[in-house]
Amino acid sequence: VHLSDAAYDVIVAPGVLTRAGEEIARALRLAGVAALRKLPVVVDARLPSAILDRLLASMPTATPIVARLPGGEENKTLARVGEVLDVVLSGGIDRRTPLVALGGGITGDLGGFVAAAALRGIPLVQVPTSLLAMVDSSVGGKVGVNHGRFKNMVGAFKHPAVVLIDPTLLNTLPDNELRSGLAECVKHAVIRDARLFEDTAARLDGIFARDTAVLSDLIARSVAIKARVVQADPYEAGERMHLNFGHTFAHAIETVSRHAIAHGPAVALGMVAACVAAEQLGMIDSATRARVTDLLARIGLPTRATGLPTDAVMAAMAHDKKASDGRVKLVLPMRIGAVTVRDDVPAELIRGAVESIR
Ligand SMILES: NC(=O)c1ccc[n+]([C@@H]2O[C@H](COP(=O)([O-])OP(=O)(O)OC[C@H]3O[C@@H](n4cnc5c(N)ncnc54)[C@H](O)[C@@H]3O)[C@@H](O)[C@H]2O)c1
Ligand SMILES: [Zn+2]
């Protein structure tokens, strides 16, 4: 990822966790792994312990400073940031000490925010362990926590020094979490890459069997799309909004369901609603809408949510932080592989799209 003020590698390689020390030293331009003296690690306490063990074994000379984060969105808070800072700062770090965030998106977002804040910023290494974190949250530099009932409302832009993606870590990821990550993979394919869409559809068996070659290829291509979009618009002034395909609907659905519908399933529903809206506007044909819906259904993601209250979803969409000057901005497909941003979609048409997924 090349930015005007920073550049970093995203390495997708089976087994990269076992040489994490080397890769981190290289990214920080240190004279070898032995130069890593202290290593703060923010880790999801629910991960299989072998994952942390393998990371630490790759840098035997470093003294680990381990902050264990209780899992769950309700722990992505400033209070937990304070606790992690207590651990990290009392371990005796300096401005060049890298912090590793080892876990899913929750750990990456919170750990990344700690790295942005500690000593006004120390190097961050993202080691994502969920598919969602691998293809989405670990790349792009957005870090932060929830505040009260506001999601992701306190944070920073903190670009990592390196992102290490080891697809073999997905062997222990529950299928449900794999599906959530796949929702974001489908999103990347629909916004930029029709071939990735076809290949994902053709390789679902390999994906769920945790075929390392299949996963490595799809992750690398998905993350490359995110990287290209972020590179073109690192601070979210324009094009980066394409990554919100399905998300304006999804955030409203998550809120209205009080998170009974999790992010991945909500994104799937949101993408279906966006396709319905695009079809109504004459931007895509019904066959294209059906292809997106069919793939999501085959993955095992929902394409309908019975009992979803339309009025509440409409109200929540109007409150979305991306609805500047009262107009709801929607990212809508023009075909599989290309999207555009529309802020002129009539409210009645949006309502119809919400009705269609009930
Ligand atoms: N910063 C961004 O740009 C960005 C983008 C998208 C999402 N996010 C954030 O990401 C978060 C969601 O991330 P998530 O879906 O990874 O959630 P998560 O971090 O809760 O991980 C999901 C679950 O999988 C488990 N898990 C993770 N890796 C595992 C492994 N290898 N083996 C076994 N279990 C494993 C975790 O313990 C957890 O129970 C949300 O808070 C969201 O706001 C941030
Ligand atoms: Zn998302």
PDB file of C-alpha atoms in Angstrom, residues 58-264:
ATOM      1  CA  SER A  58       9.201 -16.331  16.083  1.00  0.00           C
ATOM      2  CA  MET A  59      10.999 -13.671  18.144  1.00  0.00           C
ATOM      3  CA  PRO A  60      12.704 -15.487  21.001  1.00  0.00           C
ATOM      4  CA  THR A  61      14.821 -12.533  22.184  1.00  0.00           C
ATOM      5  CA  ALA A  62      11.876 -10.156  22.659  1.00  0.00           C
ATOM      6  CA  THR A  63      10.263  -9.817  26.069  1.00  0.00           C
ATOM      7  CA  PRO A  64       6.517 -10.142  25.457  1.00  0.00           C
ATOM      8  CA  ILE A  65       4.107  -7.672  27.054  1.00  0.00           C
ATOM      9  CA  VAL A  66       0.770  -9.389  26.590  1.00  0.00           C
ATOM     10  CA  ALA A  67      -2.551  -7.553  26.983  1.00  0.00           C
ATOM     11  CA  ARG A  68      -5.470 -10.003  26.698  1.00  0.00           C
ATOM     12  CA  LEU A  69      -8.673  -8.466  25.427  1.00  0.00           C
ATOM     13  CA  PRO A  70     -11.989 -10.064  26.376  1.00  0.00           C
ATOM     14  CA  GLY A  71     -13.804 -10.610  23.064  1.00  0.00           C
ATOM     15  CA  GLY A  72     -17.015  -9.047  21.855  1.00  0.00           C
ATOM     16  CA  GLU A  73     -18.085  -5.701  20.469  1.00  0.00           C
ATOM     17  CA  GLU A  74     -19.086  -4.549  23.983  1.00  0.00           C
ATOM     18  CA  ASN A  75     -15.390  -4.577  24.908  1.00  0.00           C
ATOM     19  CA  LYS A  76     -14.296  -2.298  22.062  1.00  0.00           C
ATOM     20  CA  THR A  77     -14.332   0.659  24.457  1.00  0.00           C
ATOM     21  CA  LEU A  78     -12.144   3.451  25.794  1.00  0.00           C
ATOM     22  CA  ALA A  79     -12.212   1.717  29.192  1.00  0.00           C
ATOM     23  CA  ARG A  80     -10.491  -1.335  27.644  1.00  0.00           C
ATOM     24  CA  VAL A  81      -8.071   0.983  25.816  1.00  0.00           C
ATOM     25  CA  GLY A  82      -7.111   2.341  29.237  1.00  0.00           C
ATOM     26  CA  GLU A  83      -6.494  -1.136  30.614  1.00  0.00           C
ATOM     27  CA  VAL A  84      -4.400  -2.155  27.627  1.00  0.00           C
ATOM     28  CA  LEU A  85      -2.390   1.089  27.900  1.00  0.00           C
ATOM     29  CA  ASP A  86      -1.703   0.259  31.567  1.00  0.00           C
ATOM     30  CA  VAL A  87      -0.183  -3.058  30.530  1.00  0.00           C
ATOM     31  CA  VAL A  88       1.723  -1.728  27.526  1.00  0.00           C
ATOM     32  CA  LEU A  89       3.160   1.402  29.160  1.00  0.00           C
ATOM     33  CA  SER A  90       4.187  -0.366  32.351  1.00  0.00           C
ATOM     34  CA  GLY A  91       6.165  -2.846  30.219  1.00  0.00           C
ATOM     35  CA  GLY A  92       8.717  -0.137  29.463  1.00  0.00           C
ATOM     36  CA  ILE A  93       8.406   0.697  25.778  1.00  0.00           C
ATOM     37  CA  ASP A  94       9.899   3.463  23.672  1.00  0.00           C
ATOM     38  CA  ARG A  95       8.706   5.188  20.504  1.00  0.00           C
ATOM     39  CA  ARG A  96      10.256   2.542  18.247  1.00  0.00           C
ATOM     40  CA  THR A  97       8.691  -0.430  20.019  1.00  0.00           C
ATOM     41  CA  PRO A  98       6.166  -2.070  17.666  1.00  0.00           C
ATOM     42  CA  LEU A  99       2.789  -3.172  18.978  1.00  0.00           C
ATOM     43  CA  VAL A 100       1.198  -6.284  17.501  1.00  0.00           C
ATOM     44  CA  ALA A 101      -2.592  -6.578  17.243  1.00  0.00           C
ATOM     45  CA  LEU A 102      -3.343 -10.314  17.075  1.00  0.00           C
ATOM     46  CA  GLY A 103      -6.993 -11.219  16.535  1.00  0.00           C
ATOM     47  CA  GLY A 104     -10.094 -10.314  14.561  1.00  0.00           C
ATOM     48  CA  GLY A 105     -11.326  -6.853  13.701  1.00  0.00           C
ATOM     49  CA  ILE A 106     -12.157  -5.978  17.277  1.00  0.00           C
ATOM     50  CA  THR A 107      -8.603  -6.593  18.425  1.00  0.00           C
ATOM     51  CA  GLY A 108      -7.188  -4.846  15.344  1.00  0.00           C
ATOM     52  CA  ASP A 109      -9.331  -1.748  15.828  1.00  0.00           C
ATOM     53  CA  LEU A 110      -8.649  -1.461  19.564  1.00  0.00           C
ATOM     54  CA  GLY A 111      -4.988  -2.501  19.390  1.00  0.00           C
ATOM     55  CA  GLY A 112      -4.461  -0.106  16.507  1.00  0.00           C
ATOM     56  CA  PHE A 113      -5.953   2.741  18.507  1.00  0.00           C
ATOM     57  CA  VAL A 114      -3.634   1.929  21.413  1.00  0.00           C
ATOM     58  CA  ALA A 115      -0.664   2.067  19.016  1.00  0.00           C
ATOM     59  CA  ALA A 116      -1.880   5.441  17.714  1.00  0.00           C
ATOM     60  CA  ALA A 117      -2.176   6.840  21.249  1.00  0.00           C
ATOM     61  CA  ALA A 118       0.715   5.303  23.217  1.00  0.00           C
ATOM     62  CA  LEU A 119       3.616   7.784  23.389  1.00  0.00           C
ATOM     63  CA  ARG A 120       1.753   9.722  20.643  1.00  0.00           C
ATOM     64  CA  GLY A 121       2.200   6.801  18.305  1.00  0.00           C
ATOM     65  CA  ILE A 122       4.300   3.640  18.101  1.00  0.00           C
ATOM     66  CA  PRO A 123       4.617   1.323  15.082  1.00  0.00           C
ATOM     67  CA  LEU A 124       1.643  -0.990  14.548  1.00  0.00           C
ATOM     68  CA  VAL A 125       1.755  -4.527  13.194  1.00  0.00           C
ATOM     69  CA  GLN A 126      -1.561  -6.054  12.220  1.00  0.00           C
ATOM     70  CA  VAL A 127      -1.779  -9.844  12.407  1.00  0.00           C
ATOM     71  CA  PRO A 128      -5.430 -10.516  11.539  1.00  0.00           C
ATOM     72  CA  THR A 129      -6.846 -13.915  12.454  1.00  0.00           C
ATOM     73  CA  SER A 130     -10.449 -13.710  11.155  1.00  0.00           C
ATOM     74  CA  LEU A 131     -11.306 -13.572   7.449  1.00  0.00           C
ATOM     75  CA  LEU A 132     -13.044 -10.227   7.979  1.00  0.00           C
ATOM     76  CA  ALA A 133      -9.931  -8.746   9.563  1.00  0.00           C
ATOM     77  CA  MET A 134      -7.700 -10.225   6.835  1.00  0.00           C
ATOM     78  CA  VAL A 135      -9.626  -8.810   3.867  1.00  0.00           C
ATOM     79  CA  ASP A 136     -11.021  -5.666   5.435  1.00  0.00           C
ATOM     80  CA  SER A 137     -10.202  -4.154   8.817  1.00  0.00           C
ATOM     81  CA  SER A 138      -6.425  -4.781   9.007  1.00  0.00           C
ATOM     82  CA  VAL A 139      -5.787  -2.772   5.839  1.00  0.00           C
ATOM     83  CA  GLY A 140      -6.670   0.876   5.449  1.00  0.00           C
ATOM     84  CA  GLY A 141      -5.535   2.444   8.690  1.00  0.00           C
ATOM     85  CA  LYS A 142      -8.878   3.080  10.348  1.00  0.00           C
ATOM     86  CA  VAL A 143      -8.633   2.232  14.037  1.00  0.00           C
ATOM     87  CA  GLY A 144     -10.870   3.040  16.964  1.00  0.00           C
ATOM     88  CA  VAL A 145     -13.482   2.036  19.485  1.00  0.00           C
ATOM     89  CA  ASN A 146     -17.185   2.394  20.157  1.00  0.00           C
ATOM     90  CA  HIS A 147     -18.492   5.091  22.451  1.00  0.00           C
ATOM     91  CA  GLY A 148     -21.788   4.682  24.257  1.00  0.00           C
ATOM     92  CA  ARG A 149     -24.196   3.458  21.618  1.00  0.00           C
ATOM     93  CA  PHE A 150     -22.122   4.978  18.830  1.00  0.00           C
ATOM     94  CA  LYS A 151     -20.104   2.463  16.845  1.00  0.00           C
ATOM     95  CA  ASN A 152     -16.561   3.317  15.755  1.00  0.00           C
ATOM     96  CA  MET A 153     -17.061   6.946  16.776  1.00  0.00           C
ATOM     97  CA  VAL A 154     -13.727   7.479  18.556  1.00  0.00           C
ATOM     98  CA  GLY A 155     -10.587   6.691  16.641  1.00  0.00           C
ATOM     99  CA  ALA A 156      -7.725   7.652  14.411  1.00  0.00           C
ATOM    100  CA  PHE A 157      -6.047   6.917  11.118  1.00  0.00           C
ATOM    101  CA  LYS A 158      -3.059   4.753  11.961  1.00  0.00           C
ATOM    102  CA  HIS A 159      -1.372   3.003   9.071  1.00  0.00           C
ATOM    103  CA  PRO A 160       0.346  -0.233  10.028  1.00  0.00           C
ATOM    104  CA  ALA A 161       4.065  -0.811   9.434  1.00  0.00           C
ATOM    105  CA  VAL A 162       3.189  -4.215   7.999  1.00  0.00           C
ATOM    106  CA  VAL A 163       0.199  -6.570   7.827  1.00  0.00           C
ATOM    107  CA  LEU A 164       0.912 -10.296   8.181  1.00  0.00           C
ATOM    108  CA  ILE A 165      -1.847 -12.564   6.880  1.00  0.00           C
ATOM    109  CA  ASP A 166      -1.507 -16.294   7.509  1.00  0.00           C
ATOM    110  CA  PRO A 167      -4.477 -18.038   5.840  1.00  0.00           C
ATOM    111  CA  THR A 168      -3.834 -21.248   7.815  1.00  0.00           C
ATOM    112  CA  LEU A 169      -5.146 -19.418  10.899  1.00  0.00           C
ATOM    113  CA  LEU A 170      -8.623 -19.774   9.389  1.00  0.00           C
ATOM    114  CA  ASN A 171      -8.528 -23.516  10.165  1.00  0.00           C
ATOM    115  CA  THR A 172      -9.913 -22.761  13.631  1.00  0.00           C
ATOM    116  CA  LEU A 173     -12.257 -19.915  12.615  1.00  0.00           C
ATOM    117  CA  PRO A 174     -15.920 -20.967  13.047  1.00  0.00           C
ATOM    118  CA  ASP A 175     -17.926 -21.234   9.788  1.00  0.00           C
ATOM    119  CA  ASN A 176     -20.225 -18.410  10.844  1.00  0.00           C
ATOM    120  CA  GLU A 177     -17.277 -16.045  11.160  1.00  0.00           C
ATOM    121  CA  LEU A 178     -15.946 -17.270   7.817  1.00  0.00           C
ATOM    122  CA  ARG A 179     -19.314 -16.338   6.260  1.00  0.00           C
ATOM    123  CA  SER A 180     -19.109 -12.818   7.729  1.00  0.00           C
ATOM    124  CA  GLY A 181     -15.712 -12.341   6.121  1.00  0.00           C
ATOM    125  CA  LEU A 182     -17.033 -13.695   2.832  1.00  0.00           C
ATOM    126  CA  ALA A 183     -19.684 -10.965   2.818  1.00  0.00           C
ATOM    127  CA  GLU A 184     -16.842  -8.417   2.594  1.00  0.00           C
ATOM    128  CA  CYS A 185     -15.083 -10.511  -0.091  1.00  0.00           C
ATOM    129  CA  VAL A 186     -18.263 -10.473  -2.183  1.00  0.00           C
ATOM    130  CA  LYS A 187     -18.453  -6.719  -1.597  1.00  0.00           C
ATOM    131  CA  HIS A 188     -14.924  -6.239  -2.955  1.00  0.00           C
ATOM    132  CA  ALA A 189     -15.713  -8.397  -5.983  1.00  0.00           C
ATOM    133  CA  VAL A 190     -18.930  -6.532  -6.795  1.00  0.00           C
ATOM    134  CA  ILE A 191     -17.335  -3.100  -6.543  1.00  0.00           C
ATOM    135  CA  ARG A 192     -14.218  -3.899  -8.606  1.00  0.00           C
ATOM    136  CA  ASP A 193     -13.691  -7.405  -9.952  1.00  0.00           C
ATOM    137  CA  ALA A 194     -16.158  -9.602 -11.854  1.00  0.00           C
ATOM    138  CA  ARG A 195     -13.614 -12.436 -12.166  1.00  0.00           C
ATOM    139  CA  LEU A 196     -13.129 -12.550  -8.418  1.00  0.00           C
ATOM    140  CA  PHE A 197     -16.905 -12.836  -8.132  1.00  0.00           C
ATOM    141  CA  GLU A 198     -16.939 -15.840 -10.517  1.00  0.00           C
ATOM    142  CA  ASP A 199     -13.966 -17.494  -8.835  1.00  0.00           C
ATOM    143  CA  THR A 200     -15.469 -17.097  -5.364  1.00  0.00           C
ATOM    144  CA  ALA A 201     -18.719 -18.647  -6.588  1.00  0.00           C
ATOM    145  CA  ALA A 202     -16.811 -21.551  -8.168  1.00  0.00           C
ATOM    146  CA  ARG A 203     -14.651 -22.285  -5.118  1.00  0.00           C
ATOM    147  CA  LEU A 204     -17.032 -22.260  -2.164  1.00  0.00           C
ATOM    148  CA  ASP A 205     -16.295 -25.923  -1.371  1.00  0.00           C
ATOM    149  CA  GLY A 206     -12.565 -25.197  -1.177  1.00  0.00           C
ATOM    150  CA  ILE A 207     -13.188 -22.141   0.977  1.00  0.00           C
ATOM    151  CA  PHE A 208     -15.251 -24.014   3.557  1.00  0.00           C
ATOM    152  CA  ALA A 209     -12.813 -26.947   3.490  1.00  0.00           C
ATOM    153  CA  ARG A 210     -10.137 -24.357   4.422  1.00  0.00           C
ATOM    154  CA  ASP A 211      -8.125 -25.219   1.301  1.00  0.00           C
ATOM    155  CA  THR A 212      -5.039 -23.089   1.894  1.00  0.00           C
ATOM    156  CA  ALA A 213      -4.282 -22.454  -1.775  1.00  0.00           C
ATOM    157  CA  VAL A 214      -7.864 -21.378  -2.504  1.00  0.00           C
ATOM    158  CA  LEU A 215      -8.023 -19.134   0.558  1.00  0.00           C
ATOM    159  CA  SER A 216      -4.612 -17.557  -0.096  1.00  0.00           C
ATOM    160  CA  ASP A 217      -5.574 -16.635  -3.645  1.00  0.00           C
ATOM    161  CA  LEU A 218      -8.971 -15.178  -2.750  1.00  0.00           C
ATOM    162  CA  ILE A 219      -7.644 -13.272   0.272  1.00  0.00           C
ATOM    163  CA  ALA A 220      -4.766 -11.774  -1.707  1.00  0.00           C
ATOM    164  CA  ARG A 221      -7.088 -10.625  -4.493  1.00  0.00           C
ATOM    165  CA  SER A 222      -9.694  -9.274  -2.089  1.00  0.00           C
ATOM    166  CA  VAL A 223      -7.170  -7.402   0.027  1.00  0.00           C
ATOM    167  CA  ALA A 224      -5.565  -6.001  -3.127  1.00  0.00           C
ATOM    168  CA  ILE A 225      -8.881  -4.378  -4.000  1.00  0.00           C
ATOM    169  CA  LYS A 226      -9.183  -2.806  -0.572  1.00  0.00           C
ATOM    170  CA  ALA A 227      -5.541  -1.684  -0.774  1.00  0.00           C
ATOM    171  CA  ARG A 228      -6.047  -0.058  -4.190  1.00  0.00           C
ATOM    172  CA  VAL A 229      -9.145   1.823  -3.040  1.00  0.00           C
ATOM    173  CA  VAL A 230      -7.484   2.987   0.174  1.00  0.00           C
ATOM    174  CA  GLN A 231      -4.373   4.021  -1.727  1.00  0.00           C
ATOM    175  CA  ALA A 232      -6.420   6.199  -4.072  1.00  0.00           C
ATOM    176  CA  ASP A 233      -8.287   7.826  -1.169  1.00  0.00           C
ATOM    177  CA  PRO A 234      -6.569   7.182   2.180  1.00  0.00           C
ATOM    178  CA  TYR A 235      -8.609   9.650   4.235  1.00  0.00           C
ATOM    179  CA  GLU A 236     -12.051   8.895   2.812  1.00  0.00           C
ATOM    180  CA  ALA A 237     -12.742  11.952   0.672  1.00  0.00           C
ATOM    181  CA  GLY A 238     -14.342  10.165  -2.281  1.00  0.00           C
ATOM    182  CA  GLU A 239     -13.634   6.809  -3.894  1.00  0.00           C
ATOM    183  CA  ARG A 240     -13.176   5.041  -0.565  1.00  0.00           C
ATOM    184  CA  MET A 241     -16.911   5.378  -0.109  1.00  0.00           C
ATOM    185  CA  HIS A 242     -17.274   2.499  -2.611  1.00  0.00           C
ATOM    186  CA  LEU A 243     -16.239   0.211   0.250  1.00  0.00           C
ATOM    187  CA  ASN A 244     -19.572   1.148   1.824  1.00  0.00           C
ATOM    188  CA  PHE A 245     -21.488  -0.894  -0.756  1.00  0.00           C
ATOM    189  CA  GLY A 246     -24.321  -2.497   1.225  1.00  0.00           C
ATOM    190  CA  HIS A 247     -23.211  -0.759   4.400  1.00  0.00           C
ATOM    191  CA  THR A 248     -25.670   2.141   4.606  1.00  0.00           C
ATOM    192  CA  PHE A 249     -28.465  -0.413   4.756  1.00  0.00           C
ATOM    193  CA  ALA A 250     -26.349  -2.755   6.911  1.00  0.00           C
ATOM    194  CA  HIS A 251     -25.572  -0.243   9.653  1.00  0.00           C
ATOM    195  CA  ALA A 252     -29.270   0.588   9.938  1.00  0.00           C
ATOM    196  CA  ILE A 253     -30.202  -3.112  10.057  1.00  0.00           C
ATOM    197  CA  GLU A 254     -27.592  -3.780  12.768  1.00  0.00           C
ATOM    198  CA  THR A 255     -28.859  -0.867  14.847  1.00  0.00           C
ATOM    199  CA  VAL A 256     -32.537  -1.692  14.450  1.00  0.00           C
ATOM    200  CA  SER A 257     -31.984  -5.373  15.283  1.00  0.00           C
ATOM    201  CA  ARG A 258     -29.867  -4.317  18.294  1.00  0.00           C
ATOM    202  CA  HIS A 259     -27.038  -6.347  16.789  1.00  0.00           C
ATOM    203  CA  ALA A 260     -29.103  -9.559  16.756  1.00  0.00           C
ATOM    204  CA  ILE A 261     -28.219  -9.397  13.053  1.00  0.00           C
ATOM    205  CA  ALA A 262     -24.407  -9.242  13.044  1.00  0.00           C
ATOM    206  CA  HIS A 263     -22.304  -7.185  10.660  1.00  0.00           C
ATOM    207  CA  GLY A 264     -21.632  -9.840   7.991  1.00  0.00           C
TER     208      GLY A 264
END
